[in-house]
Coordinates of C-alpha atoms in Angstrom, one line a residue:
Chain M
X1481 CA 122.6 82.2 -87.8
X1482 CA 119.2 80.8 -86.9
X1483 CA 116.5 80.2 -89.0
X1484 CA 112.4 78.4 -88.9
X1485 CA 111.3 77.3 -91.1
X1486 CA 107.2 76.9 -91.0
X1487 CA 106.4 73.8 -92.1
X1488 CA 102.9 72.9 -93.8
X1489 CA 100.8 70.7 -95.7
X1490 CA 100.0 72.8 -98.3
X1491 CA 96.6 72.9 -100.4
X1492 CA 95.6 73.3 -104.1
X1493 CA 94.3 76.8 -103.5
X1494 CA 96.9 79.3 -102.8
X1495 CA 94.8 81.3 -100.2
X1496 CA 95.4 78.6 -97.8
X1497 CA 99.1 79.6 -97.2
X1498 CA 97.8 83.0 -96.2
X1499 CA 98.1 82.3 -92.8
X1500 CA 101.5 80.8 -92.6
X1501 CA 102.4 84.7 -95.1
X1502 CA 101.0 86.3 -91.1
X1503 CA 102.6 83.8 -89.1
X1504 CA 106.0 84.9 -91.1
X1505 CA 105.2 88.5 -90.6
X1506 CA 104.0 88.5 -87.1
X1507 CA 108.1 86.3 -86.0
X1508 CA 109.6 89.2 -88.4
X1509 CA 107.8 91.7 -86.6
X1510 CA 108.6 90.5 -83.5
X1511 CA 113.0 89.8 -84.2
X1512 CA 114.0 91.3 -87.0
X1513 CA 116.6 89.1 -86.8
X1514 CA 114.7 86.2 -87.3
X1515 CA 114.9 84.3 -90.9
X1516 CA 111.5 82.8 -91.4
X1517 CA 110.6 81.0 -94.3
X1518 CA 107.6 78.1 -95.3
X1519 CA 108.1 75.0 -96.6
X1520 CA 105.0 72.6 -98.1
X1521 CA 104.8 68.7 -97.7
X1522 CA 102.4 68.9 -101.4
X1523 CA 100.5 71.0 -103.6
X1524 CA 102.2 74.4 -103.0
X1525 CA 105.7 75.9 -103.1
X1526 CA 108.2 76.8 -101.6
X1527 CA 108.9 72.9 -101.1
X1528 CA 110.3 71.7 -97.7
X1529 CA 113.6 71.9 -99.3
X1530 CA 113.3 74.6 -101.4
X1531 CA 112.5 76.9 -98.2
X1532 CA 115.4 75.3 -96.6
X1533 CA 117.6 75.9 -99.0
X1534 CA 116.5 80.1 -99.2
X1535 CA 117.3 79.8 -95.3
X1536 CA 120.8 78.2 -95.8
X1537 CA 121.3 80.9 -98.4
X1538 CA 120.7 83.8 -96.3
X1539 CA 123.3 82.6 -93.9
X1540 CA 121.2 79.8 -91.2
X1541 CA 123.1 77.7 -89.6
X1542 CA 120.6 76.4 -87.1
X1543 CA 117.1 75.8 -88.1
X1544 CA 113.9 75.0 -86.1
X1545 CA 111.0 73.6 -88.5
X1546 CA 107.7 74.2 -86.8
X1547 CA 105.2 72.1 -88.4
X1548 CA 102.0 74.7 -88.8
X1549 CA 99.5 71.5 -88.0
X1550 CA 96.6 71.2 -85.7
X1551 CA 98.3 67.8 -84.1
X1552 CA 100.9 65.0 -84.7
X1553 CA 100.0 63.0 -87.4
X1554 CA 101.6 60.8 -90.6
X1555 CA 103.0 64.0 -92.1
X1556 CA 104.6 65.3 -89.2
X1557 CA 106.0 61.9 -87.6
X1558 CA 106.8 60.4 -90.9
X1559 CA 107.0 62.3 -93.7
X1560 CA 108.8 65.2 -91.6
X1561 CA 112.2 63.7 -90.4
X1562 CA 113.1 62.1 -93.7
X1563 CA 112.9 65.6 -95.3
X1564 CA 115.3 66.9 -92.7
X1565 CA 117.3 64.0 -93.2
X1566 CA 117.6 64.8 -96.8
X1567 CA 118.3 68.3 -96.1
X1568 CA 121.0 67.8 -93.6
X1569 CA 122.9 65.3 -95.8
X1570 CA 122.3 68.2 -98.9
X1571 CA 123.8 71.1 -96.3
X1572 CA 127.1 70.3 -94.6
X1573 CA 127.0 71.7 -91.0
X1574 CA 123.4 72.5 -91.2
X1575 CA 121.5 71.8 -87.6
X1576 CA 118.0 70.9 -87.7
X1577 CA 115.4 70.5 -85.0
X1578 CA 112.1 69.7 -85.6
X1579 CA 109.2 71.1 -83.2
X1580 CA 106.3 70.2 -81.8
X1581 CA 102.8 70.7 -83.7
X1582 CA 101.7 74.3 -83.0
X1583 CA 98.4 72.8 -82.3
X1584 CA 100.1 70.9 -79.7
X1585 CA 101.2 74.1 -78.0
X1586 CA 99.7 74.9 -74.9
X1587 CA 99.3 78.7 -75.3
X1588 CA 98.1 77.9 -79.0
X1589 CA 95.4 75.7 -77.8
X1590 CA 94.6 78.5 -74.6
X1591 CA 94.2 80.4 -78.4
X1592 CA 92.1 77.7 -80.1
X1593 CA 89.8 78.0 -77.1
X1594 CA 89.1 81.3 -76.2
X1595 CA 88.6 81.7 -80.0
X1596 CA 85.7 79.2 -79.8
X1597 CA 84.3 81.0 -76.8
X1598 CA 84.3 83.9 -78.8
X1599 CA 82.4 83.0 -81.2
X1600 CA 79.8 81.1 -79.4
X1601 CA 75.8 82.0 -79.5
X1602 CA 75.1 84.0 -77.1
X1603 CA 72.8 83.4 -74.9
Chain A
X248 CA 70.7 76.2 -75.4
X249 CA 74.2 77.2 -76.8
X250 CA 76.9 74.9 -78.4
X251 CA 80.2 74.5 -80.0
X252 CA 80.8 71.7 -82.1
X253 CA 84.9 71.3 -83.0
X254 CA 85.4 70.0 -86.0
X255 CA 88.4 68.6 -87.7
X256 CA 89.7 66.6 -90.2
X257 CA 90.3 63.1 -88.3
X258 CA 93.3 61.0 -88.5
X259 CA 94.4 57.2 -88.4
X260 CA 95.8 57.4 -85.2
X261 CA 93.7 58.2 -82.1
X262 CA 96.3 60.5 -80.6
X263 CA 95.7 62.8 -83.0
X264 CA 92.4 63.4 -81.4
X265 CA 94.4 64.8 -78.0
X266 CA 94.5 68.8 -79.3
X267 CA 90.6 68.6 -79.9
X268 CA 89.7 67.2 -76.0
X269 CA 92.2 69.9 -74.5
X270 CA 90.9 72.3 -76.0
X271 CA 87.5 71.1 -75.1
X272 CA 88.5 70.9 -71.8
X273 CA 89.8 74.5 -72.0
X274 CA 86.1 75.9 -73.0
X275 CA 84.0 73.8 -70.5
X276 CA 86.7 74.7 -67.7
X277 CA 85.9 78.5 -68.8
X278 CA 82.4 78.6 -69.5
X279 CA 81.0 75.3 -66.7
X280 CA 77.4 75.8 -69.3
X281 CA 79.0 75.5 -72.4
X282 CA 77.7 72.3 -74.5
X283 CA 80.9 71.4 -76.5
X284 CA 81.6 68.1 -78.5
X285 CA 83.8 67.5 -81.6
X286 CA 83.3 65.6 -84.4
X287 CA 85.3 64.5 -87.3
X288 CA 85.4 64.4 -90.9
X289 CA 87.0 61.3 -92.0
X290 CA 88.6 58.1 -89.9
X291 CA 88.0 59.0 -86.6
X292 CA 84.5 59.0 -84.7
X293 CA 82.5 60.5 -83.5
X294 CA 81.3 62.1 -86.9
X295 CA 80.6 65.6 -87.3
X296 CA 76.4 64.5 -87.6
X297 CA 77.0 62.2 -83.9
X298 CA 79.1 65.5 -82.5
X299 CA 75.8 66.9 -83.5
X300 CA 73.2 64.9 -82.2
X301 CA 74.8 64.7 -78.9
X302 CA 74.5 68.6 -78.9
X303 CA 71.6 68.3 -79.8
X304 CA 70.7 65.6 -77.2
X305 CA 72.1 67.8 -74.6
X306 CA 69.3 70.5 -75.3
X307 CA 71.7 71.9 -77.9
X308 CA 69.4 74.9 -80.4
X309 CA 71.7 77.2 -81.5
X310 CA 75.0 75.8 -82.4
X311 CA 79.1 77.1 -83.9
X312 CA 81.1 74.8 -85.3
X313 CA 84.7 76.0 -85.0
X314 CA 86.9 74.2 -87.6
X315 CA 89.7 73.6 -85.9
X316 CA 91.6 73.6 -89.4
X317 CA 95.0 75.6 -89.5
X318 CA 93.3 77.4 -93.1
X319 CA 90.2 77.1 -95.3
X320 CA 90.7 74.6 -97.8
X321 CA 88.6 72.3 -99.3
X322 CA 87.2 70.4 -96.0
X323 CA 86.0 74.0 -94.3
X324 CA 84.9 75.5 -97.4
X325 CA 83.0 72.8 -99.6
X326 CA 83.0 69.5 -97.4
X327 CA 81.2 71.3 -94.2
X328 CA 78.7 73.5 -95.7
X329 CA 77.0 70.0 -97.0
X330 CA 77.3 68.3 -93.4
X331 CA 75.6 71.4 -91.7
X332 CA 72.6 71.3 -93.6
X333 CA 72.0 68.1 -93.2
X334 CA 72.2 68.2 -89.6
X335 CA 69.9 71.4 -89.5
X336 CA 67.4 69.1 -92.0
X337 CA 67.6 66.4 -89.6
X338 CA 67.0 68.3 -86.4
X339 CA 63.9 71.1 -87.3
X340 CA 64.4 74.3 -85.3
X341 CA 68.2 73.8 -84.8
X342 CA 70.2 76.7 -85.8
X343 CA 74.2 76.4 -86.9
X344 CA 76.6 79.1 -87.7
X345 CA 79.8 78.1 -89.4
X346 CA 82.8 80.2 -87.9
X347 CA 86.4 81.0 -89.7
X348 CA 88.5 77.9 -89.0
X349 CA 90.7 78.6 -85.6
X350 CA 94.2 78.8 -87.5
X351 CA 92.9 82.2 -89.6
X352 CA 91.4 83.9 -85.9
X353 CA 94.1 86.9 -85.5
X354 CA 95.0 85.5 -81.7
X355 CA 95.7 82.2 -83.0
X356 CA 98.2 83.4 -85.3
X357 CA 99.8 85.6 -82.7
X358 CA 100.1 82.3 -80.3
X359 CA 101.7 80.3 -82.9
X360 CA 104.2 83.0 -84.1
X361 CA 105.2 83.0 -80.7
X362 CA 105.4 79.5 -80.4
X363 CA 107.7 79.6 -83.4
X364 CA 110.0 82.4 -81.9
X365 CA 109.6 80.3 -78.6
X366 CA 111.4 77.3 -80.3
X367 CA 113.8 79.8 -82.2
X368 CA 117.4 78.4 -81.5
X369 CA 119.2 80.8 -79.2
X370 CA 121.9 82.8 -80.6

């Protein structure tokens, strides 16, 4: 089974994972299929391993991590593969592929911008 | 005049920067009188007050800054509040309006869920 795991930074308040909580509920909404969990680098749980682990538990096989981050930085080119590593050596036959930034996306930033247009003075 | 200043957090490396001129590029390709610049909190230049000024040089008077943040944390919510009132005390008659950081607008979350489900291993 597949699963994604959303990948964050994570904060000290606990509002700022509400919009990975939408994120998770818009993919459910969408494939109800779909086993979507979050996993934090710091400062909030479910851990990077611990939301692995819930995915390897309901059954994934395959997992996608998306990293929920405006670009590419230290935490997602080196912090992020060595926490797959681990979890791969933890779960025999697990497959995991890591994704690019969602800020990297094109039809995320086509989002960012018309957002900013949005909200622009008018003239 | 209108403008958009896109803040973010800043990073070491300079390709971290890449998101923030796309989508820059996005808005001026939609909107040919939009003023937009960026400007960055920590490690990366130009800062949030030199985003401003340029605005401002531009003929900049009313002005958004979009955090392009994936939540409100600590940088949105207590580190940017400061930073935009010093800009309005440095530049008499400028007005700035602080929008919701992009990652909490409802079409960026629907573009990144289907990023995720984009990335989903097939079945």
């Amino acid at each position: 089974m597949k699963g994604i795991l959303l990948f964050g930074h994570g904060a000290r308040n606990s509002d700022w994972a509400r919009p990975f909580g939408q994120i998770r509920q818009l993919i459910m909404a969408a494939d109800e299929t779909a086993l979507v969990e979050m996993g934090f680098l710091e400062l909030m749980r479910p851990t990077f391993i611990e939301g692995i682990d819930t995915l390897v538990g309901q059954g994934a096989t395959e997992i996608v991590v998306v990293p929920i981050f405006i670009a590419g930085g230290g935490h997602v080119n080196k912090d992020l593969p060595p926490l797959a590593a681990d979890a791969m050596a933890r779960h025999a036959g697990l497959a995991i592929r890591l994704a690019q930034p969602v800020g990297e996306a094109p039809s995320v930033l086509a989002a960012m911008a018309d957002y900013a247009l949005q909200v622009m003075p008018a003239e």
